[in-house]
Short mmCIF file of C-alpha atoms and ligand atoms in Angstrom, two decimals:
data_model
loop_
_atom_site.label_atom_id
_atom_site.label_comp_id
_atom_site.label_asym_id
_atom_site.label_seq_id
_atom_site.Cartn_x
_atom_site.Cartn_y
_atom_site.Cartn_z
CA MET A 1 16.05 -0.35 39.72
CA ARG A 2 18.42 2.79 39.99
CA ALA A 3 15.37 4.23 42.86
CA PHE A 4 16.92 1.11 44.67
CA LEU A 5 20.22 2.31 44.53
CA THR A 6 19.26 5.52 45.43
CA VAL A 7 18.11 4.59 48.68
CA LEU A 8 20.66 2.35 49.47
CA LYS A 9 23.30 5.03 48.74
CA GLN A 10 21.36 7.32 51.49
CA SER A 11 21.65 4.47 54.37
CA GLY A 12 25.74 3.81 53.68
CA GLU A 13 24.33 0.17 51.81
CA LEU A 14 25.91 0.44 48.77
CA VAL A 15 29.16 1.87 48.05
CA ASP A 16 31.21 2.94 45.03
CA ILE A 17 34.48 0.99 44.04
CA GLU A 18 36.20 3.88 41.33
CA ARG A 19 39.55 1.74 41.04
CA PRO A 20 40.11 -1.18 38.34
CA ILE A 21 38.47 -4.35 39.28
CA SER A 22 39.25 -7.66 37.27
CA LEU A 23 36.07 -9.05 36.47
CA THR A 24 38.02 -12.31 36.43
CA TYR A 25 37.42 -13.43 40.04
CA ASP A 26 38.01 -10.09 41.90
CA VAL A 27 34.55 -9.52 41.44
CA GLY A 28 33.54 -12.66 43.41
CA LYS A 29 36.37 -11.85 46.28
CA ALA A 30 34.98 -8.88 46.87
CA LEU A 31 31.05 -10.08 47.36
CA ALA A 32 32.47 -13.00 49.40
CA LYS A 33 33.36 -10.87 51.71
CA ALA A 34 31.28 -7.86 51.79
CA SER A 35 28.84 -10.74 52.37
CA ALA A 36 30.44 -12.42 55.42
CA VAL A 37 31.35 -8.97 57.21
CA GLU A 38 27.62 -8.39 56.17
CA GLY A 39 29.13 -5.24 54.16
CA PRO A 40 27.20 -3.44 52.15
CA ALA A 41 26.49 -3.92 48.23
CA LEU A 42 29.44 -2.49 45.61
CA LEU A 43 29.03 -0.68 42.38
CA PHE A 44 32.30 -1.44 40.97
CA ASN A 45 32.35 1.46 38.09
CA LYS A 46 35.64 0.27 36.15
CA THR A 47 35.02 -3.01 35.04
CA GLU A 48 37.38 -3.66 31.65
CA SER A 49 34.12 -3.01 30.39
CA ALA A 50 32.19 0.13 29.14
CA PHE A 51 28.95 -0.89 31.63
CA PRO A 52 29.36 -0.29 35.69
CA LEU A 53 28.56 -3.42 37.26
CA VAL A 54 26.55 -3.41 40.60
CA ALA A 55 26.59 -6.12 42.72
CA GLY A 56 25.92 -7.37 46.00
CA LEU A 57 22.08 -5.52 45.76
CA TYR A 58 20.18 -8.46 47.86
CA GLY A 59 23.22 -9.55 49.87
CA THR A 60 22.09 -9.24 53.00
CA ARG A 61 18.57 -9.43 55.15
CA LYS A 62 18.63 -6.17 56.15
CA ARG A 63 19.34 -5.14 52.39
CA ALA A 64 16.28 -7.50 51.76
CA LEU A 65 14.24 -5.82 54.66
CA ILE A 66 14.84 -2.38 53.28
CA ALA A 67 13.54 -3.22 49.55
CA PHE A 68 10.40 -4.61 50.84
CA GLU A 69 10.07 -1.95 53.20
CA ALA A 70 8.90 -4.42 55.92
CA THR A 71 10.28 -5.39 59.24
CA GLU A 72 11.09 -8.86 60.07
CA SER A 73 7.34 -8.71 62.50
CA SER A 74 5.56 -7.51 58.85
CA ILE A 75 7.33 -8.86 55.98
CA HIS A 76 5.58 -12.46 56.07
CA GLU A 77 2.41 -10.88 56.10
CA LYS A 78 3.25 -8.53 53.74
CA VAL A 79 4.19 -10.74 51.42
CA THR A 80 1.26 -13.02 52.00
CA LYS A 81 -1.34 -9.72 51.30
CA ALA A 82 0.31 -8.90 47.98
CA ILE A 83 0.23 -12.50 46.52
CA ASP A 84 -3.52 -12.28 47.40
CA ASN A 85 -4.14 -8.52 45.71
CA PRO A 86 -2.45 -9.01 42.69
CA ILE A 87 -1.76 -5.50 40.39
CA GLY A 88 -2.14 -6.65 36.69
CA PRO A 89 0.86 -5.02 34.50
CA LEU A 90 0.29 -2.18 32.04
CA ASP A 91 1.69 -1.79 28.90
CA PHE A 92 4.41 1.20 28.57
CA VAL A 93 3.34 4.10 26.36
CA GLY A 94 6.24 5.12 24.06
CA PRO A 95 9.72 4.10 23.61
CA PRO A 96 10.74 2.40 26.44
CA PRO A 97 13.87 2.97 28.42
CA CYS A 98 15.56 -0.73 28.35
CA GLN A 99 15.43 -0.14 24.49
CA GLU A 100 17.16 3.41 24.50
CA ILE A 101 20.10 1.31 23.02
CA VAL A 102 19.18 -1.75 20.18
CA LEU A 103 21.77 -3.90 19.18
CA LEU A 104 21.24 -6.46 16.66
CA GLY A 105 23.14 -8.53 13.96
CA ASP A 106 26.77 -8.31 14.33
CA ASP A 107 26.37 -5.61 17.03
CA ILE A 108 25.72 -8.23 19.58
CA ASP A 109 28.02 -8.97 21.85
CA LEU A 110 27.71 -10.22 25.29
CA THR A 111 31.17 -10.10 25.32
CA LYS A 112 31.49 -6.09 26.12
CA LEU A 113 29.32 -6.40 28.91
CA PRO A 114 31.16 -6.98 32.50
CA VAL A 115 29.88 -10.39 32.98
CA PRO A 116 32.13 -11.61 36.02
CA ILE A 117 33.76 -15.35 36.74
CA TYR A 118 33.08 -15.68 40.17
CA SER A 119 35.01 -18.23 41.21
CA PRO A 120 38.39 -20.30 39.34
CA LYS A 121 36.33 -23.68 39.19
CA ASP A 122 33.28 -21.64 36.92
CA GLY A 123 33.50 -23.10 33.32
CA GLY A 124 33.53 -19.34 32.33
CA PRO A 125 31.68 -16.05 32.75
CA TYR A 126 28.36 -16.36 34.00
CA ILE A 127 25.05 -14.21 34.11
CA THR A 128 23.55 -14.79 37.68
CA ALA A 129 21.27 -11.84 38.29
CA GLY A 130 19.39 -12.27 35.27
CA ILE A 131 14.97 -12.83 35.16
CA VAL A 132 14.46 -14.64 32.71
CA VAL A 133 10.76 -14.12 31.12
CA SER A 134 9.20 -16.87 29.04
CA GLU A 135 5.64 -17.93 28.39
CA ASP A 136 3.86 -21.64 27.95
CA VAL A 137 3.17 -21.64 24.26
CA ASP A 138 -0.13 -23.05 25.05
CA THR A 139 -1.67 -21.18 27.60
CA GLY A 140 0.62 -18.00 26.74
CA ILE A 141 0.94 -17.13 30.52
CA PRO A 142 3.89 -15.33 30.83
CA ASP A 143 6.56 -16.72 33.70
CA ILE A 144 9.88 -14.17 35.19
CA GLY A 145 12.24 -16.66 37.64
CA ASN A 146 16.09 -16.10 38.05
CA TYR A 147 18.37 -18.33 35.81
CA ARG A 148 22.23 -18.67 35.15
CA PHE A 149 23.71 -18.10 31.97
CA GLN A 150 27.36 -18.75 31.13
CA LEU A 151 28.65 -17.11 28.34
CA HIS A 152 29.97 -19.84 25.29
CA GLY A 153 30.31 -16.51 23.07
CA PRO A 154 29.02 -13.14 21.89
CA ARG A 155 25.85 -14.70 20.71
CA VAL A 156 25.76 -17.86 22.66
CA LEU A 157 24.47 -18.46 26.26
CA GLY A 158 24.59 -21.89 28.15
CA LEU A 159 21.55 -22.37 30.93
CA PHE A 160 20.31 -24.18 33.08
CA SER A 161 16.76 -25.10 34.29
CA ALA A 162 15.29 -27.66 36.74
CA SER A 163 12.68 -30.04 35.00
CA ASN A 164 10.43 -28.44 38.53
CA HIS A 165 10.85 -24.93 37.56
CA ARG A 166 8.38 -23.51 35.01
CA PHE A 167 11.46 -22.05 32.69
CA GLY A 168 12.04 -25.56 32.34
CA LYS A 169 8.88 -26.24 31.76
CA ASN A 170 8.29 -24.32 29.17
CA ILE A 171 11.26 -25.13 27.39
CA ALA A 172 9.91 -28.73 27.67
CA LYS A 173 6.27 -27.91 26.26
CA ALA A 174 8.28 -25.80 23.33
CA LEU A 175 10.10 -29.04 21.86
CA ALA A 176 7.31 -31.29 22.41
CA ARG A 177 5.28 -28.87 20.07
CA ASN A 178 8.15 -28.62 17.61
CA VAL A 179 7.98 -24.39 18.39
CA PRO A 180 10.53 -21.88 19.05
CA LEU A 181 10.88 -20.91 22.68
CA HIS A 182 11.17 -17.06 23.08
CA GLY A 183 12.91 -15.45 26.29
CA ALA A 184 14.39 -12.86 27.62
CA ILE A 185 17.03 -12.22 29.80
CA VAL A 186 16.41 -9.08 32.07
CA ILE A 187 18.64 -7.56 34.11
CA GLY A 188 18.47 -4.42 36.41
CA VAL A 189 14.82 -4.53 37.64
CA ASP A 190 13.39 -2.48 40.44
CA PRO A 191 13.62 -5.34 44.12
CA MET A 192 9.96 -6.55 43.96
CA THR A 193 10.01 -7.00 40.18
CA ILE A 194 12.89 -9.62 41.25
CA PHE A 195 11.57 -11.20 44.24
CA ALA A 196 8.51 -11.62 42.48
CA CYS A 197 10.68 -14.32 40.66
CA GLN A 198 11.19 -16.66 43.79
CA VAL A 199 7.37 -16.34 44.78
CA GLN A 200 5.96 -19.75 44.86
CA ALA A 201 2.52 -19.20 43.76
CA GLY A 202 1.79 -22.29 40.92
CA ASP A 203 2.11 -23.28 37.37
CA ALA A 204 -0.69 -21.01 36.18
CA SER A 205 -0.17 -17.21 38.05
CA ASN A 206 1.17 -14.60 35.89
CA ASP A 207 4.24 -13.81 37.84
CA TRP A 208 3.73 -9.96 36.70
CA PHE A 209 0.44 -9.72 38.89
CA ILE A 210 2.67 -11.12 41.60
CA ALA A 211 4.78 -8.20 40.90
CA GLY A 212 2.59 -5.56 40.79
CA GLY A 213 0.67 -6.75 44.27
CA LEU A 214 4.63 -6.37 45.88
CA ARG A 215 4.80 -3.48 44.04
CA GLY A 216 1.92 -2.10 45.16
CA ALA A 217 1.45 -0.60 41.40
CA PRO A 218 1.73 -2.17 38.39
CA VAL A 219 5.07 -3.26 36.54
CA GLU A 220 4.91 -1.13 32.67
CA LEU A 221 5.92 -3.77 30.40
CA ALA A 222 7.45 -3.46 26.81
CA LYS A 223 7.44 -6.08 23.63
CA THR A 224 10.64 -7.28 23.19
CA ILE A 225 12.16 -5.92 20.07
CA SER A 226 12.88 -9.76 18.09
CA GLY A 227 9.99 -11.65 20.29
CA ASN A 228 6.29 -10.97 21.24
CA LEU A 229 7.90 -11.19 25.18
CA LYS A 230 6.91 -8.15 27.14
CA VAL A 231 9.67 -6.96 29.61
CA PRO A 232 9.80 -4.10 32.14
CA ALA A 233 10.05 -1.28 30.39
CA TYR A 234 12.87 0.51 33.18
CA ALA A 235 15.17 -2.47 32.92
CA GLU A 236 18.75 -2.37 32.42
CA PHE A 237 19.46 -4.28 30.04
CA VAL A 238 17.69 -7.38 28.02
CA ILE A 239 18.94 -10.25 26.36
CA GLU A 240 16.38 -11.96 24.07
CA PHE A 241 16.84 -15.29 22.96
CA THR A 242 15.86 -18.47 21.12
CA VAL A 243 16.46 -21.46 23.09
CA ASP A 244 18.44 -24.31 20.93
CA SER A 245 18.38 -27.59 21.90
CA ASP A 246 19.47 -29.03 18.71
CA ASP A 247 22.95 -27.46 19.68
CA GLN A 248 23.95 -28.72 23.39
CA ARG A 249 26.59 -27.43 24.70
CA ILE A 250 29.05 -28.17 27.78
CA GLU A 251 27.80 -25.64 30.86
CA GLY A 252 29.18 -25.62 34.00
CA PRO A 253 31.00 -26.09 36.64
CA LEU A 254 29.16 -23.35 38.82
CA GLY A 255 29.64 -22.80 42.83
CA GLU A 256 26.04 -23.47 43.27
CA TYR A 257 23.27 -22.53 46.09
CA THR A 258 24.24 -25.89 47.95
CA GLY A 259 27.79 -25.16 48.42
CA TYR A 260 28.79 -27.39 45.85
CA TYR A 261 29.69 -26.97 43.02
CA THR A 262 27.49 -28.52 39.82
CA PRO A 263 29.32 -30.50 37.41
CA ALA A 264 29.75 -29.51 33.89
CA SER A 265 27.37 -31.35 31.31
CA LEU A 266 25.56 -30.92 27.72
CA LYS A 267 23.11 -28.54 28.12
CA PRO A 268 20.88 -26.44 25.27
CA THR A 269 21.79 -23.11 24.14
CA ALA A 270 20.18 -19.54 23.83
CA LYS A 271 20.78 -18.26 20.94
CA VAL A 272 21.30 -14.38 21.34
CA THR A 273 18.35 -12.24 19.11
CA ALA A 274 18.93 -8.98 20.71
CA ILE A 275 20.26 -6.59 23.43
CA THR A 276 18.97 -4.06 24.37
CA HIS A 277 19.93 -1.11 26.99
CA ARG A 278 19.19 1.65 28.44
CA ARG A 279 21.84 4.69 28.02
CA GLY A 280 25.00 4.15 30.67
CA GLY A 281 23.21 0.86 31.51
CA ILE A 282 24.13 -0.42 35.03
CA PHE A 283 24.72 -4.26 34.80
CA GLN A 284 24.22 -6.42 37.89
CA GLY A 285 25.62 -9.49 39.33
CA LEU A 286 26.01 -11.53 42.13
CA LEU A 287 27.65 -14.51 43.49
CA THR A 288 25.71 -17.35 44.27
CA GLY A 289 27.78 -20.49 46.49
CA LYS A 290 28.31 -21.98 50.18
CA PRO A 291 25.19 -20.96 52.30
CA ILE A 292 24.96 -17.27 53.05
CA THR A 293 24.44 -15.87 49.27
CA GLU A 294 22.73 -13.22 47.92
CA ASN A 295 21.22 -15.98 46.30
CA HIS A 296 19.46 -17.37 49.31
CA ILE A 297 18.47 -13.93 50.34
CA LEU A 298 16.37 -13.53 47.11
CA LYS A 299 14.61 -16.70 47.92
CA GLN A 300 14.01 -16.79 52.01
CA ILE A 301 11.38 -14.24 52.17
CA PRO A 302 9.77 -15.08 48.92
CA PHE A 303 9.79 -19.15 49.67
CA GLU A 304 8.14 -18.73 53.41
CA ALA A 305 6.14 -16.50 52.87
CA SER A 306 4.55 -18.67 49.80
CA ILE A 307 4.89 -21.69 51.73
CA LEU A 308 3.46 -20.42 54.81
CA ARG A 309 0.34 -19.07 52.57
CA GLN A 310 0.07 -22.51 50.63
CA LEU A 311 0.23 -24.88 54.16
CA GLN A 312 -2.23 -22.60 55.96
CA ALA A 313 -4.74 -23.07 53.53
CA GLN A 314 -4.59 -26.66 54.72
CA PHE A 315 -3.41 -26.36 57.91
CA PRO A 316 -4.61 -22.99 59.98
CA THR A 317 -2.94 -23.69 63.07
CA ILE A 318 0.87 -23.52 61.29
CA ALA A 319 1.91 -20.38 62.96
CA ASP A 320 5.17 -20.50 60.90
CA ILE A 321 7.61 -21.40 58.82
CA ALA A 322 11.41 -21.36 58.60
CA ILE A 323 13.24 -22.50 55.24
CA THR A 324 16.83 -22.16 56.30
CA ASN A 325 19.92 -20.50 54.74
CA SER A 326 22.16 -23.60 55.95
CA GLY A 327 19.66 -25.76 53.95
CA GLY A 328 20.20 -24.18 50.76
CA VAL A 329 17.12 -22.18 51.69
CA GLN A 330 15.29 -25.79 49.93
CA ALA A 331 16.28 -28.88 51.98
CA TYR A 332 15.64 -27.71 55.20
CA VAL A 333 11.77 -26.99 56.44
CA VAL A 334 11.07 -26.13 60.29
CA ILE A 335 7.15 -25.28 60.91
CA ALA A 336 5.48 -24.40 63.93
CA MET A 337 2.09 -25.53 64.44
CA THR A 338 -0.61 -26.85 67.27
CA PRO A 339 -1.98 -29.87 66.17
CA ARG A 340 -5.45 -30.30 66.06
CA TYR A 341 -5.69 -33.89 66.03
CA GLU A 342 -3.12 -36.66 66.61
CA GLY A 343 -1.28 -36.90 63.11
CA GLU A 344 -2.07 -33.75 61.92
CA ALA A 345 1.61 -32.34 62.07
CA ARG A 346 2.38 -36.16 59.93
CA HIS A 347 0.42 -34.41 57.77
CA ALA A 348 1.70 -31.36 57.34
CA ILE A 349 4.78 -32.62 57.37
CA LEU A 350 3.65 -34.65 54.07
CA ALA A 351 2.40 -31.35 52.81
CA ALA A 352 5.53 -29.79 52.95
CA MET A 353 7.52 -32.18 51.24
CA ALA A 354 5.53 -32.21 48.53
CA SER A 355 5.57 -28.69 47.78
CA ASN A 356 7.60 -28.11 44.74
CA LEU A 357 10.79 -27.08 47.19
CA HIS A 358 11.12 -30.83 47.52
CA PRO A 359 13.01 -30.60 50.88
CA LYS A 360 14.89 -33.45 52.66
CA TRP A 361 13.88 -32.87 56.11
CA VAL A 362 10.96 -31.20 57.20
CA VAL A 363 10.50 -30.78 61.29
CA VAL A 364 7.45 -29.90 62.98
CA VAL A 365 7.51 -28.24 66.70
CA ASP A 366 5.04 -26.73 69.24
CA PRO A 367 4.76 -22.71 68.59
CA ASP A 368 7.24 -22.45 71.82
CA VAL A 369 9.90 -22.92 69.89
CA ASP A 370 11.90 -20.13 68.06
CA ILE A 371 12.20 -22.02 64.61
CA ARG A 372 14.85 -19.57 63.51
CA LYS A 373 16.80 -20.45 66.52
CA SER A 374 18.49 -24.03 65.78
CA ALA A 375 19.41 -24.67 68.98
CA GLU A 376 15.56 -24.35 69.60
CA VAL A 377 14.89 -26.66 67.41
CA GLU A 378 17.52 -29.01 68.57
CA TRP A 379 16.23 -28.98 71.94
CA ALA A 380 12.47 -29.88 70.80
CA MET A 381 14.19 -32.98 68.58
CA SER A 382 15.79 -33.73 71.61
CA PHE A 383 13.29 -34.14 74.29
CA ARG A 384 9.87 -33.99 72.46
CA VAL A 385 10.66 -37.03 69.58
CA LYS A 386 10.73 -40.78 70.18
CA PRO A 387 12.41 -41.37 67.06
CA ARG A 388 10.81 -44.82 66.64
CA GLU A 389 7.19 -43.45 66.38
CA ASP A 390 7.77 -39.98 65.57
CA VAL A 391 10.39 -39.76 62.69
CA PHE A 392 9.76 -41.30 59.25
CA ILE A 393 11.29 -41.08 55.95
CA ILE A 394 9.93 -41.53 52.36
CA ASP A 395 11.91 -42.87 50.57
CA ARG A 396 12.26 -42.41 46.18
CA THR A 397 11.01 -38.52 46.32
CA ALA A 398 12.53 -36.18 43.74
CA THR A 399 15.80 -34.16 44.91
CA ALA A 400 16.51 -30.82 44.30
CA PRO A 401 18.32 -30.98 40.68
CA LEU A 402 21.55 -29.23 42.72
CA ASP A 403 21.84 -31.92 45.08
CA PRO A 404 25.61 -33.54 44.98
CA TYR A 405 24.48 -36.58 46.62
CA THR A 406 21.69 -38.10 44.81
CA ASP A 407 20.66 -41.67 43.22
CA GLY A 408 19.94 -40.57 39.63
CA GLY A 409 17.70 -37.96 40.86
CA TYR A 410 15.84 -39.41 43.31
CA SER A 411 16.72 -38.63 47.42
CA GLY A 412 14.37 -39.60 49.93
CA SER A 413 12.55 -37.12 52.80
CA VAL A 414 12.87 -36.96 56.97
CA GLY A 415 10.29 -35.82 58.51
CA ILE A 416 10.01 -35.39 62.47
CA ASP A 417 7.22 -34.68 64.53
CA ALA A 418 9.02 -32.67 67.31
CA THR A 419 5.65 -31.54 68.91
CA ARG A 420 4.63 -32.83 72.53
CA PRO A 421 2.65 -35.53 71.78
CA TYR A 422 -1.42 -35.45 71.12
CA GLY A 423 -4.06 -35.48 73.64
CA VAL A 424 -0.46 -36.69 76.51
CA GLU A 425 0.31 -34.96 79.86
CA PHE A 426 3.51 -33.80 78.71
CA PRO A 427 5.59 -32.75 81.55
CA GLU A 428 5.98 -28.31 81.97
CA VAL A 429 8.53 -26.31 80.43
CA SER A 430 11.13 -25.67 83.63
CA GLU A 431 11.70 -21.63 82.88
CA VAL A 432 12.47 -19.01 85.30
CA PRO A 433 9.01 -16.47 84.86
CA ASP A 434 9.57 -13.21 83.96
CA TRP A 435 13.18 -12.99 83.70
CA ARG A 436 13.06 -10.42 80.86
CA ARG A 437 10.81 -7.61 82.78
CA PHE A 438 13.27 -8.04 85.41
CA ASP A 439 15.13 -5.14 86.52
CA LEU A 440 18.75 -5.72 86.87
CA PRO A 441 20.85 -2.46 86.42
CA GLU A 442 24.39 -4.27 87.50
CA ILE A 443 24.27 -5.93 83.81
CA ASP A 444 21.20 -4.57 82.19
CA ARG A 445 22.77 -2.68 78.80
CA PRO A 446 21.19 0.98 78.20
C1 FMN B 501 20.08 -16.00 42.34
C2 FMN B 501 19.40 -17.25 41.99
C3 FMN B 501 19.62 -18.25 40.63
C4 FMN B 501 18.66 -19.51 40.20
N1 FMN B 501 19.69 -19.97 38.98
C5 FMN B 501 18.50 -21.06 38.84
C6 FMN B 501 19.22 -21.88 37.45
O1 FMN B 501 20.42 -21.89 37.09
N2 FMN B 501 18.18 -23.02 36.95
C7 FMN B 501 17.00 -23.31 38.25
O2 FMN B 501 16.24 -24.10 37.57
N3 FMN B 501 16.96 -22.20 39.22
C8 FMN B 501 17.22 -21.22 39.38
N4 FMN B 501 17.38 -20.99 40.33
C9 FMN B 501 15.61 -21.18 41.25
C10 FMN B 501 14.67 -20.70 40.74
O3 FMN B 501 14.82 -19.29 40.16
C11 FMN B 501 13.32 -20.84 42.08
O4 FMN B 501 13.28 -21.55 42.48
C12 FMN B 501 12.40 -20.13 40.49
O5 FMN B 501 11.16 -20.12 42.19
C13 FMN B 501 11.47 -21.21 40.00
O6 FMN B 501 9.98 -20.51 39.98
P1 FMN B 501 9.30 -20.63 38.82
O7 FMN B 501 9.15 -22.49 38.10
O8 FMN B 501 8.36 -20.41 39.29
O9 FMN B 501 9.96 -19.94 37.79
C14 FMN B 501 17.84 -19.53 41.24
C15 FMN B 501 17.13 -18.78 42.02
C16 FMN B 501 18.24 -17.78 42.21
C17 FMN B 501 17.37 -16.77 43.57
#
């Protein structure tokens, strides 16, 4: 992470905040403001704790592209290539930086870390920028994913993992086998490792290979102190834990990516078995809430690229996919494709509905529609759709777990085929040709 901080500082995308900042609400307010003006990432150097806190690192699409070293036109191809060219991890040789300081037993104290309470209705301080390492207890395949953790006390955290996410699946399997589930929250890693968390590559994928592919170099891993997991050797902090499903406590509320507070409810806890960190470790925070927040920025590029890759395998004439911020980068998917036969657009819609995103709306348009401009998509829905023929509802699909408006976990998904009718003459689009190249110095900007 430190190399990325240097890059951001050099490009004016990271500013130091030297005055003291309250972890209770003020970090949240600062991030909301920075996000609203697409401002820089913030490094809070005085945090009511011994450690600095960096936040908003991936708070804008611009910084995400800096992290990927890509442009809007190269980004999807870059991610797709990385998924197709995985690079396995290496074992770090020698004592890893992330274990320069090791805290065990009574020395473990989460309250000494700069963990903000982002907004007044949150249930407490939340670790929001951690990536969780866990393993499938049968296969040993590791998974990394972003998951939120509420501080319940110096050594106890509340956790939430949706049942369709791998951490949740790993917990459920360990419970069924009656064996402990070990995990590690890793804070402060290089950008490609955190973005790798959001790549959708199936339950059998070893995410370290994806992170390596994205980085173009292996992730160096070190064994945890209190378990057998492997974590990035250069991480700033590692919080090792075991999941305790017998000790359920109230977790939440937390302002979430849907733009709503998730209600408080009983959830399993994580018992911390070790905290390790780099000397002078830099903690990381991020704001999640009504779109657009850093949560959405972290998801959008990996989700779009990996779902595009999945769908193109079956529907090669899909040109692009947009998973919009307004839909929380989950509920609303727009696909640009040229159907090869009657009904193919509908099949593409069904395939997208069946993805792990669990979208509520899937719209397919022809590739002449710019799927990143909502007005263009609405134009297609207005004049290339006969509702009775082109709109359909698949009832009782599983909803996104944090959707505030569901029927006990079920929802429904709406498909809209807004492509021109297949094999039928359709009126020509009336657009003045060549206007882009027309010389008009009176209004052309230099
Ligand atoms: C900042 C952030 C926080 C997240 N928090 C949670 C969470 O607390 N619980 C959860 O189930 N998913 C959470 N997610 C979503 C998962 O990390 C994400 O969907 C991931 O792809 C899960 O993939 P996996 O099933 O391959 O592990 C979060 C995502 C981001 C970007």
